[in-house]
PDB file of C-alpha atoms in Angstrom:
ATOM      1  CA  MET A   1      72.887  73.249  40.900  1.00  0.00           C
ATOM      2  CA  GLN A   2      69.224  74.246  40.985  1.00  0.00           C
ATOM      3  CA  GLY A   3      66.028  72.505  42.078  1.00  0.00           C
ATOM      4  CA  GLN A   4      65.783  69.724  44.665  1.00  0.00           C
ATOM      5  CA  ARG A   5      69.058  68.989  46.408  1.00  0.00           C
ATOM      6  CA  TYR A   6      70.141  66.274  48.812  1.00  0.00           C
ATOM      7  CA  TYR A   7      72.918  66.648  51.364  1.00  0.00           C
ATOM      8  CA  TYR A   8      75.174  63.875  52.629  1.00  0.00           C
ATOM      9  CA  LEU A   9      77.939  63.824  55.228  1.00  0.00           C
ATOM     10  CA  ILE A  10      80.718  61.391  54.299  1.00  0.00           C
ATOM     11  CA  GLU A  11      83.418  60.337  56.766  1.00  0.00           C
ATOM     12  CA  LEU A  12      86.852  59.719  55.240  1.00  0.00           C
ATOM     13  CA  GLN A  13      90.300  58.381  56.030  1.00  0.00           C
ATOM     14  CA  TYR A  14      93.356  58.944  53.863  1.00  0.00           C
ATOM     15  CA  LEU A  15      97.121  58.565  53.827  1.00  0.00           C
ATOM     16  CA  GLY A  16      98.439  61.903  52.633  1.00  0.00           C
ATOM     17  CA  PHE A  17     102.002  60.879  51.740  1.00  0.00           C
ATOM     18  CA  ARG A  18     101.567  60.914  47.947  1.00  0.00           C
ATOM     19  CA  TYR A  19      99.126  63.830  47.762  1.00  0.00           C
ATOM     20  CA  HIS A  20      99.732  67.568  47.441  1.00  0.00           C
ATOM     21  CA  GLY A  21      97.225  68.285  50.195  1.00  0.00           C
ATOM     22  CA  PHE A  22      93.456  68.029  50.223  1.00  0.00           C
ATOM     23  CA  GLN A  23      92.377  71.039  48.171  1.00  0.00           C
ATOM     24  CA  LYS A  24      92.231  70.698  44.397  1.00  0.00           C
ATOM     25  CA  GLN A  25      95.097  72.489  42.621  1.00  0.00           C
ATOM     26  CA  PRO A  26      96.172  72.627  38.971  1.00  0.00           C
ATOM     27  CA  ASN A  27      98.562  69.956  37.668  1.00  0.00           C
ATOM     28  CA  VAL A  28      99.039  68.051  40.941  1.00  0.00           C
ATOM     29  CA  LYS A  29      97.339  65.084  42.620  1.00  0.00           C
ATOM     30  CA  THR A  30      95.221  66.020  45.636  1.00  0.00           C
ATOM     31  CA  VAL A  31      92.714  64.152  47.790  1.00  0.00           C
ATOM     32  CA  GLN A  32      89.860  66.341  46.539  1.00  0.00           C
ATOM     33  CA  LEU A  33      90.811  65.579  42.933  1.00  0.00           C
ATOM     34  CA  VAL A  34      90.583  61.797  43.386  1.00  0.00           C
ATOM     35  CA  LEU A  35      87.349  62.136  45.382  1.00  0.00           C
ATOM     36  CA  GLU A  36      85.669  64.217  42.679  1.00  0.00           C
ATOM     37  CA  ARG A  37      86.893  61.981  39.856  1.00  0.00           C
ATOM     38  CA  THR A  38      85.573  58.943  41.698  1.00  0.00           C
ATOM     39  CA  LEU A  39      82.241  60.669  42.356  1.00  0.00           C
ATOM     40  CA  ASN A  40      81.953  61.533  38.655  1.00  0.00           C
ATOM     41  CA  TYR A  41      82.313  57.848  37.820  1.00  0.00           C
ATOM     42  CA  VAL A  42      80.127  56.412  40.590  1.00  0.00           C
ATOM     43  CA  LEU A  43      77.311  58.944  40.137  1.00  0.00           C
ATOM     44  CA  GLY A  44      77.603  58.938  36.352  1.00  0.00           C
ATOM     45  CA  HIS A  45      77.654  62.739  36.084  1.00  0.00           C
ATOM     46  CA  LYS A  46      79.475  65.859  37.262  1.00  0.00           C
ATOM     47  CA  ASP A  47      76.426  67.687  38.611  1.00  0.00           C
ATOM     48  CA  HIS A  48      77.487  67.513  42.239  1.00  0.00           C
ATOM     49  CA  LYS A  49      79.475  69.572  44.716  1.00  0.00           C
ATOM     50  CA  VAL A  50      81.902  68.635  47.490  1.00  0.00           C
ATOM     51  CA  LEU A  51      82.597  70.781  50.548  1.00  0.00           C
ATOM     52  CA  PRO A  52      85.357  69.614  52.945  1.00  0.00           C
ATOM     53  CA  SER A  53      85.410  70.073  56.726  1.00  0.00           C
ATOM     54  CA  GLY A  54      88.887  71.540  56.340  1.00  0.00           C
ATOM     55  CA  ARG A  55      92.035  71.430  54.249  1.00  0.00           C
ATOM     56  CA  THR A  56      95.153  69.474  55.078  1.00  0.00           C
ATOM     57  CA  ASP A  57      98.595  70.270  53.673  1.00  0.00           C
ATOM     58  CA  ALA A  58     100.695  68.107  51.381  1.00  0.00           C
ATOM     59  CA  MET A  59     101.632  64.751  52.963  1.00  0.00           C
ATOM     60  CA  VAL A  60      99.327  65.247  55.986  1.00  0.00           C
ATOM     61  CA  SER A  61      97.079  62.252  56.708  1.00  0.00           C
ATOM     62  CA  ALA A  62      93.605  61.987  58.215  1.00  0.00           C
ATOM     63  CA  ASN A  63      92.157  59.286  60.424  1.00  0.00           C
ATOM     64  CA  GLN A  64      88.832  61.123  60.451  1.00  0.00           C
ATOM     65  CA  ALA A  65      87.861  63.831  57.988  1.00  0.00           C
ATOM     66  CA  TYR A  66      84.545  64.763  56.432  1.00  0.00           C
ATOM     67  CA  ILE A  67      83.100  66.074  53.203  1.00  0.00           C
ATOM     68  CA  GLU A  68      79.583  67.269  52.547  1.00  0.00           C
ATOM     69  CA  LEU A  69      78.199  66.036  49.232  1.00  0.00           C
ATOM     70  CA  PHE A  70      75.485  68.000  47.408  1.00  0.00           C
ATOM     71  CA  VAL A  71      73.551  66.054  44.749  1.00  0.00           C
ATOM     72  CA  LYS A  72      70.219  66.302  42.925  1.00  0.00           C
ATOM     73  CA  GLU A  73      69.249  62.665  43.414  1.00  0.00           C
ATOM     74  CA  GLU A  74      68.589  60.750  46.615  1.00  0.00           C
ATOM     75  CA  LEU A  75      71.204  58.057  47.182  1.00  0.00           C
ATOM     76  CA  ASP A  76      70.913  54.491  48.368  1.00  0.00           C
ATOM     77  CA  GLU A  77      73.509  55.100  51.047  1.00  0.00           C
ATOM     78  CA  GLN A  78      74.870  51.577  51.451  1.00  0.00           C
ATOM     79  CA  VAL A  79      75.033  50.882  47.711  1.00  0.00           C
ATOM     80  CA  PHE A  80      76.750  54.221  47.135  1.00  0.00           C
ATOM     81  CA  LEU A  81      79.262  53.645  49.957  1.00  0.00           C
ATOM     82  CA  LYS A  82      80.212  50.236  48.564  1.00  0.00           C
ATOM     83  CA  ASP A  83      80.637  51.561  45.003  1.00  0.00           C
ATOM     84  CA  PHE A  84      82.516  54.644  46.197  1.00  0.00           C
ATOM     85  CA  ASN A  85      85.042  52.581  48.164  1.00  0.00           C
ATOM     86  CA  HIS A  86      85.414  50.062  45.346  1.00  0.00           C
ATOM     87  CA  ASN A  87      86.556  52.837  42.998  1.00  0.00           C
ATOM     88  CA  LEU A  88      88.642  54.953  45.382  1.00  0.00           C
ATOM     89  CA  PRO A  89      92.431  54.380  45.473  1.00  0.00           C
ATOM     90  CA  SER A  90      93.709  52.150  48.271  1.00  0.00           C
ATOM     91  CA  ASP A  91      95.015  55.097  50.332  1.00  0.00           C
ATOM     92  CA  VAL A  92      91.576  56.739  50.599  1.00  0.00           C
ATOM     93  CA  ARG A  93      88.597  55.140  52.363  1.00  0.00           C
ATOM     94  CA  ALA A  94      85.017  56.242  52.946  1.00  0.00           C
ATOM     95  CA  MET A  95      83.934  55.117  56.412  1.00  0.00           C
ATOM     96  CA  SER A  96      80.294  56.169  56.525  1.00  0.00           C
ATOM     97  CA  ILE A  97      77.605  58.268  54.882  1.00  0.00           C
ATOM     98  CA  GLU A  98      74.511  59.884  56.355  1.00  0.00           C
ATOM     99  CA  GLN A  99      71.929  62.277  55.017  1.00  0.00           C
ATOM    100  CA  VAL A 100      71.839  65.722  56.642  1.00  0.00           C
ATOM    101  CA  ASP A 101      69.523  68.686  56.218  1.00  0.00           C
ATOM    102  CA  ALA A 102      70.151  71.905  54.332  1.00  0.00           C
ATOM    103  CA  LYS A 103      71.042  73.767  57.540  1.00  0.00           C
ATOM    104  CA  PHE A 104      74.037  71.527  58.235  1.00  0.00           C
ATOM    105  CA  ASN A 105      77.402  73.141  57.471  1.00  0.00           C
ATOM    106  CA  VAL A 106      80.427  70.861  57.461  1.00  0.00           C
ATOM    107  CA  ILE A 107      82.773  73.833  57.954  1.00  0.00           C
ATOM    108  CA  LEU A 108      80.935  75.615  60.775  1.00  0.00           C
ATOM    109  CA  ASN A 109      79.413  72.650  62.648  1.00  0.00           C
ATOM    110  CA  PRO A 110      82.621  70.916  63.878  1.00  0.00           C
ATOM    111  CA  LYS A 111      83.288  71.729  67.546  1.00  0.00           C
ATOM    112  CA  ILE A 112      86.689  70.160  68.220  1.00  0.00           C
ATOM    113  CA  LYS A 113      89.478  68.956  65.942  1.00  0.00           C
ATOM    114  CA  GLU A 114      92.233  66.721  67.269  1.00  0.00           C
ATOM    115  CA  TYR A 115      95.643  66.626  65.603  1.00  0.00           C
ATOM    116  CA  LEU A 116      98.436  64.216  66.455  1.00  0.00           C
ATOM    117  CA  TYR A 117     102.065  64.800  65.559  1.00  0.00           C
ATOM    118  CA  LEU A 118     104.197  61.640  65.627  1.00  0.00           C
ATOM    119  CA  PHE A 119     107.965  61.795  65.973  1.00  0.00           C
ATOM    120  CA  SER A 120     111.024  59.924  67.179  1.00  0.00           C
ATOM    121  CA  PHE A 121     114.683  60.768  67.675  1.00  0.00           C
ATOM    122  CA  GLY A 122     118.019  59.000  67.789  1.00  0.00           C
ATOM    123  CA  GLU A 123     118.600  55.994  65.551  1.00  0.00           C
ATOM    124  CA  LYS A 124     117.202  56.481  62.057  1.00  0.00           C
ATOM    125  CA  ASN A 125     113.800  54.907  61.428  1.00  0.00           C
ATOM    126  CA  HIS A 126     112.982  52.107  59.021  1.00  0.00           C
ATOM    127  CA  PRO A 127     112.165  53.725  55.642  1.00  0.00           C
ATOM    128  CA  PHE A 128     108.674  52.184  55.742  1.00  0.00           C
ATOM    129  CA  ALA A 129     107.865  54.502  58.677  1.00  0.00           C
ATOM    130  CA  ALA A 130     108.502  57.665  56.638  1.00  0.00           C
ATOM    131  CA  PRO A 131     104.851  58.333  55.655  1.00  0.00           C
ATOM    132  CA  TYR A 132     103.699  58.267  59.276  1.00  0.00           C
ATOM    133  CA  ILE A 133     106.356  59.577  61.613  1.00  0.00           C
ATOM    134  CA  CYS A 134     108.917  62.381  61.667  1.00  0.00           C
ATOM    135  CA  HIS A 135     112.469  61.454  62.631  1.00  0.00           C
ATOM    136  CA  ILE A 136     114.747  63.946  64.415  1.00  0.00           C
ATOM    137  CA  ASN A 137     118.476  63.178  64.284  1.00  0.00           C
ATOM    138  CA  ASP A 138     119.349  65.215  67.380  1.00  0.00           C
ATOM    139  CA  HIS A 139     118.850  64.193  70.991  1.00  0.00           C
ATOM    140  CA  LEU A 140     115.661  65.672  72.469  1.00  0.00           C
ATOM    141  CA  ASP A 141     114.873  66.532  76.081  1.00  0.00           C
ATOM    142  CA  ILE A 142     111.407  64.972  76.166  1.00  0.00           C
ATOM    143  CA  GLU A 143     110.626  66.057  79.735  1.00  0.00           C
ATOM    144  CA  GLN A 144     111.315  69.682  78.829  1.00  0.00           C
ATOM    145  CA  MET A 145     109.123  69.324  75.735  1.00  0.00           C
ATOM    146  CA  LYS A 146     106.280  67.913  77.852  1.00  0.00           C
ATOM    147  CA  LYS A 147     106.403  70.994  80.077  1.00  0.00           C
ATOM    148  CA  GLY A 148     106.545  73.265  77.043  1.00  0.00           C
ATOM    149  CA  ALA A 149     103.492  71.635  75.453  1.00  0.00           C
ATOM    150  CA  GLN A 150     101.362  72.600  78.453  1.00  0.00           C
ATOM    151  CA  LEU A 151     102.070  76.293  77.788  1.00  0.00           C
ATOM    152  CA  PHE A 152      99.965  76.180  74.629  1.00  0.00           C
ATOM    153  CA  GLN A 153      96.775  75.205  76.463  1.00  0.00           C
ATOM    154  CA  GLY A 154      94.206  77.949  76.825  1.00  0.00           C
ATOM    155  CA  ARG A 155      93.372  81.036  74.777  1.00  0.00           C
ATOM    156  CA  HIS A 156      96.394  82.847  73.346  1.00  0.00           C
ATOM    157  CA  ASN A 157      97.453  85.100  70.516  1.00  0.00           C
ATOM    158  CA  PHE A 158      99.175  82.592  68.216  1.00  0.00           C
ATOM    159  CA  GLN A 159     100.667  85.280  65.966  1.00  0.00           C
ATOM    160  CA  ASN A 160     104.033  83.494  66.079  1.00  0.00           C
ATOM    161  CA  TYR A 161     102.482  80.192  65.017  1.00  0.00           C
ATOM    162  CA  VAL A 162     100.909  80.919  61.645  1.00  0.00           C
ATOM    163  CA  TYR A 163     102.244  80.896  58.097  1.00  0.00           C
ATOM    164  CA  LYS A 164     101.532  83.969  55.961  1.00  0.00           C
ATOM    165  CA  PRO A 165      98.354  85.195  57.715  1.00  0.00           C
ATOM    166  CA  SER A 166      96.032  87.577  55.896  1.00  0.00           C
ATOM    167  CA  GLU A 167      94.555  90.736  57.379  1.00  0.00           C
ATOM    168  CA  MET A 168      91.394  88.735  58.073  1.00  0.00           C
ATOM    169  CA  THR A 169      93.149  85.938  59.994  1.00  0.00           C
ATOM    170  CA  VAL A 170      91.954  85.661  63.593  1.00  0.00           C
ATOM    171  CA  LEU A 171      95.184  85.209  65.546  1.00  0.00           C
ATOM    172  CA  GLU A 172      93.623  84.578  68.947  1.00  0.00           C
ATOM    173  CA  ARG A 173      92.818  80.881  69.222  1.00  0.00           C
ATOM    174  CA  GLU A 174      91.879  78.428  71.938  1.00  0.00           C
ATOM    175  CA  VAL A 175      93.792  75.201  72.472  1.00  0.00           C
ATOM    176  CA  VAL A 176      91.638  72.931  74.621  1.00  0.00           C
ATOM    177  CA  GLN A 177      94.340  70.302  75.122  1.00  0.00           C
ATOM    178  CA  CYS A 178      98.043  70.135  74.313  1.00  0.00           C
ATOM    179  CA  GLU A 179     100.160  67.301  75.643  1.00  0.00           C
ATOM    180  CA  LEU A 180     103.211  65.308  74.648  1.00  0.00           C
ATOM    181  CA  VAL A 181     102.970  61.612  75.465  1.00  0.00           C
ATOM    182  CA  ASN A 182     104.353  58.251  74.380  1.00  0.00           C
ATOM    183  CA  ASN A 183     102.834  57.126  71.100  1.00  0.00           C
ATOM    184  CA  ASP A 184     100.714  54.060  71.792  1.00  0.00           C
ATOM    185  CA  ILE A 185      98.014  54.744  69.185  1.00  0.00           C
ATOM    186  CA  TYR A 186      99.780  54.298  65.856  1.00  0.00           C
ATOM    187  CA  THR A 187     102.199  51.376  65.865  1.00  0.00           C
ATOM    188  CA  ALA A 188     103.668  48.918  63.374  1.00  0.00           C
ATOM    189  CA  SER A 189     106.431  46.306  63.333  1.00  0.00           C
ATOM    190  CA  PHE A 190     108.668  48.736  61.420  1.00  0.00           C
ATOM    191  CA  PHE A 191     108.097  51.672  63.794  1.00  0.00           C
ATOM    192  CA  PRO A 192     110.924  52.583  66.197  1.00  0.00           C
ATOM    193  CA  LYS A 193     110.752  50.997  69.641  1.00  0.00           C
ATOM    194  CA  GLN A 194     110.096  54.427  71.158  1.00  0.00           C
ATOM    195  CA  SER A 195     108.086  57.179  69.506  1.00  0.00           C
ATOM    196  CA  TYR A 196     106.191  60.176  70.812  1.00  0.00           C
ATOM    197  CA  MET A 197     103.003  62.015  70.054  1.00  0.00           C
ATOM    198  CA  LEU A 198     102.006  65.654  70.410  1.00  0.00           C
ATOM    199  CA  ARG A 199      98.225  65.832  70.858  1.00  0.00           C
ATOM    200  CA  VAL A 200      96.602  69.194  70.092  1.00  0.00           C
ATOM    201  CA  CYS A 201      92.843  69.756  70.365  1.00  0.00           C
ATOM    202  CA  GLY A 202      90.838  72.878  69.643  1.00  0.00           C
ATOM    203  CA  PRO A 203      87.925  74.361  67.713  1.00  0.00           C
ATOM    204  CA  GLY A 204      90.092  75.582  64.838  1.00  0.00           C
ATOM    205  CA  PHE A 205      93.665  76.098  63.724  1.00  0.00           C
ATOM    206  CA  MET A 206      95.497  78.405  61.337  1.00  0.00           C
ATOM    207  CA  ARG A 207      97.752  77.414  58.470  1.00  0.00           C
ATOM    208  CA  HIS A 208     100.769  75.423  59.740  1.00  0.00           C
ATOM    209  CA  GLN A 209      99.845  76.294  63.355  1.00  0.00           C
ATOM    210  CA  VAL A 210     100.188  72.777  64.751  1.00  0.00           C
ATOM    211  CA  ARG A 211     103.402  72.113  62.802  1.00  0.00           C
ATOM    212  CA  LEU A 212     104.908  75.408  64.002  1.00  0.00           C
ATOM    213  CA  MET A 213     103.977  74.480  67.572  1.00  0.00           C
ATOM    214  CA  ALA A 214     105.577  71.057  67.082  1.00  0.00           C
ATOM    215  CA  GLY A 215     108.642  72.701  65.554  1.00  0.00           C
ATOM    216  CA  ALA A 216     109.022  75.097  68.493  1.00  0.00           C
ATOM    217  CA  LEU A 217     108.785  72.184  70.937  1.00  0.00           C
ATOM    218  CA  ILE A 218     111.339  70.149  68.988  1.00  0.00           C
ATOM    219  CA  ASN A 219     113.713  73.111  69.087  1.00  0.00           C
ATOM    220  CA  LEU A 220     113.011  73.425  72.806  1.00  0.00           C
ATOM    221  CA  GLY A 221     114.022  69.776  73.162  1.00  0.00           C
ATOM    222  CA  ARG A 222     117.160  70.429  71.106  1.00  0.00           C
ATOM    223  CA  GLY A 223     118.108  73.362  73.318  1.00  0.00           C
ATOM    224  CA  VAL A 224     117.707  75.877  70.487  1.00  0.00           C
ATOM    225  CA  HIS A 225     114.868  77.670  72.324  1.00  0.00           C
ATOM    226  CA  THR A 226     114.302  78.195  76.042  1.00  0.00           C
ATOM    227  CA  MET A 227     111.115  77.783  78.045  1.00  0.00           C
ATOM    228  CA  GLU A 228     111.061  81.542  78.581  1.00  0.00           C
ATOM    229  CA  GLU A 229     111.121  82.112  74.817  1.00  0.00           C
ATOM    230  CA  LEU A 230     108.087  79.854  74.409  1.00  0.00           C
ATOM    231  CA  GLU A 231     106.239  81.662  77.200  1.00  0.00           C
ATOM    232  CA  LEU A 232     106.978  85.063  75.639  1.00  0.00           C
ATOM    233  CA  SER A 233     105.956  83.836  72.185  1.00  0.00           C
ATOM    234  CA  LEU A 234     102.367  83.579  73.433  1.00  0.00           C
ATOM    235  CA  THR A 235     102.260  87.163  74.708  1.00  0.00           C
ATOM    236  CA  GLN A 236     104.292  89.201  72.223  1.00  0.00           C
ATOM    237  CA  LYS A 237     105.461  89.242  68.614  1.00  0.00           C
ATOM    238  CA  ARG A 238     108.901  87.700  68.138  1.00  0.00           C
ATOM    239  CA  GLU A 239     111.556  89.797  66.422  1.00  0.00           C
ATOM    240  CA  GLU A 240     112.922  86.615  64.847  1.00  0.00           C
ATOM    241  CA  PRO A 241     109.981  84.467  63.704  1.00  0.00           C
ATOM    242  CA  PHE A 242     109.924  80.737  64.313  1.00  0.00           C
ATOM    243  CA  THR A 243     111.071  79.261  61.014  1.00  0.00           C
ATOM    244  CA  PHE A 244     111.086  75.530  61.747  1.00  0.00           C
ATOM    245  CA  ILE A 245     107.822  74.062  60.477  1.00  0.00           C
ATOM    246  CA  ALA A 246     107.866  70.412  61.539  1.00  0.00           C
ATOM    247  CA  PRO A 247     107.714  68.023  58.537  1.00  0.00           C
ATOM    248  CA  ALA A 248     104.191  67.363  57.306  1.00  0.00           C
ATOM    249  CA  SER A 249     104.398  63.574  57.174  1.00  0.00           C
ATOM    250  CA  GLY A 250     104.243  63.319  60.976  1.00  0.00           C
ATOM    251  CA  LEU A 251     100.889  65.118  61.205  1.00  0.00           C
ATOM    252  CA  ILE A 252      97.539  63.341  61.394  1.00  0.00           C
ATOM    253  CA  LEU A 253      94.081  64.865  61.608  1.00  0.00           C
ATOM    254  CA  ASN A 254      92.936  62.276  64.112  1.00  0.00           C
ATOM    255  CA  SER A 255      89.330  63.196  64.839  1.00  0.00           C
ATOM    256  CA  ILE A 256      86.593  65.765  64.357  1.00  0.00           C
ATOM    257  CA  LYS A 257      83.748  66.090  66.843  1.00  0.00           C
ATOM    258  CA  PHE A 258      80.455  67.704  65.830  1.00  0.00           C
TER     259      PHE A 258
END
């Protein structure tokens, strides 16, 4: 794309259950694929570019995500938003659009991302709940898990909570908030009577980091891991890596603050 360009920040929501993640990949349906196909139709051309605020894994949903759209023509924002939503599938929604300047960077500008991990245990859930909430068959010690969640707060080396890091991966990360509470945000008539939510907030996360943290806490609740093991995992490399990555369908990118 050369010449005059216009930059737009678009806020999105999507249910990730039937998608192979956000990022476009060959031969599979992704959120980026349906966004770009819809943009091709609505704009009437392919001379545009989409840059996401981040990438979610297969089956992960987003209550608030963003893309930056680069186009050559200035858009009538409200007309575009209406047409865009009209042509998007029912599990993807554009919430807002605003013009930004060339200095704005949708990847670097976000300050805090909030992830929620929803889960329940005990009696099996209604099948309709499967896209939104992870079910654990075993009994969980929730009070122990609440204490364990607090260990993650602060700046730590999360080397035990990343999937296949590269040599360039920055392992030291800051978790601004980590708490396990009753889920009173996402509810439905077919949800279990009692469900829980792990809330994790921070400026940036590595691949599978939040799901590995959730998995370690679930195994703490099961009695597979001890509190001491969790404490040590934040100060030294484990000889036996954590292998339980909590199922993706319980994870929601809940908000992004700029």
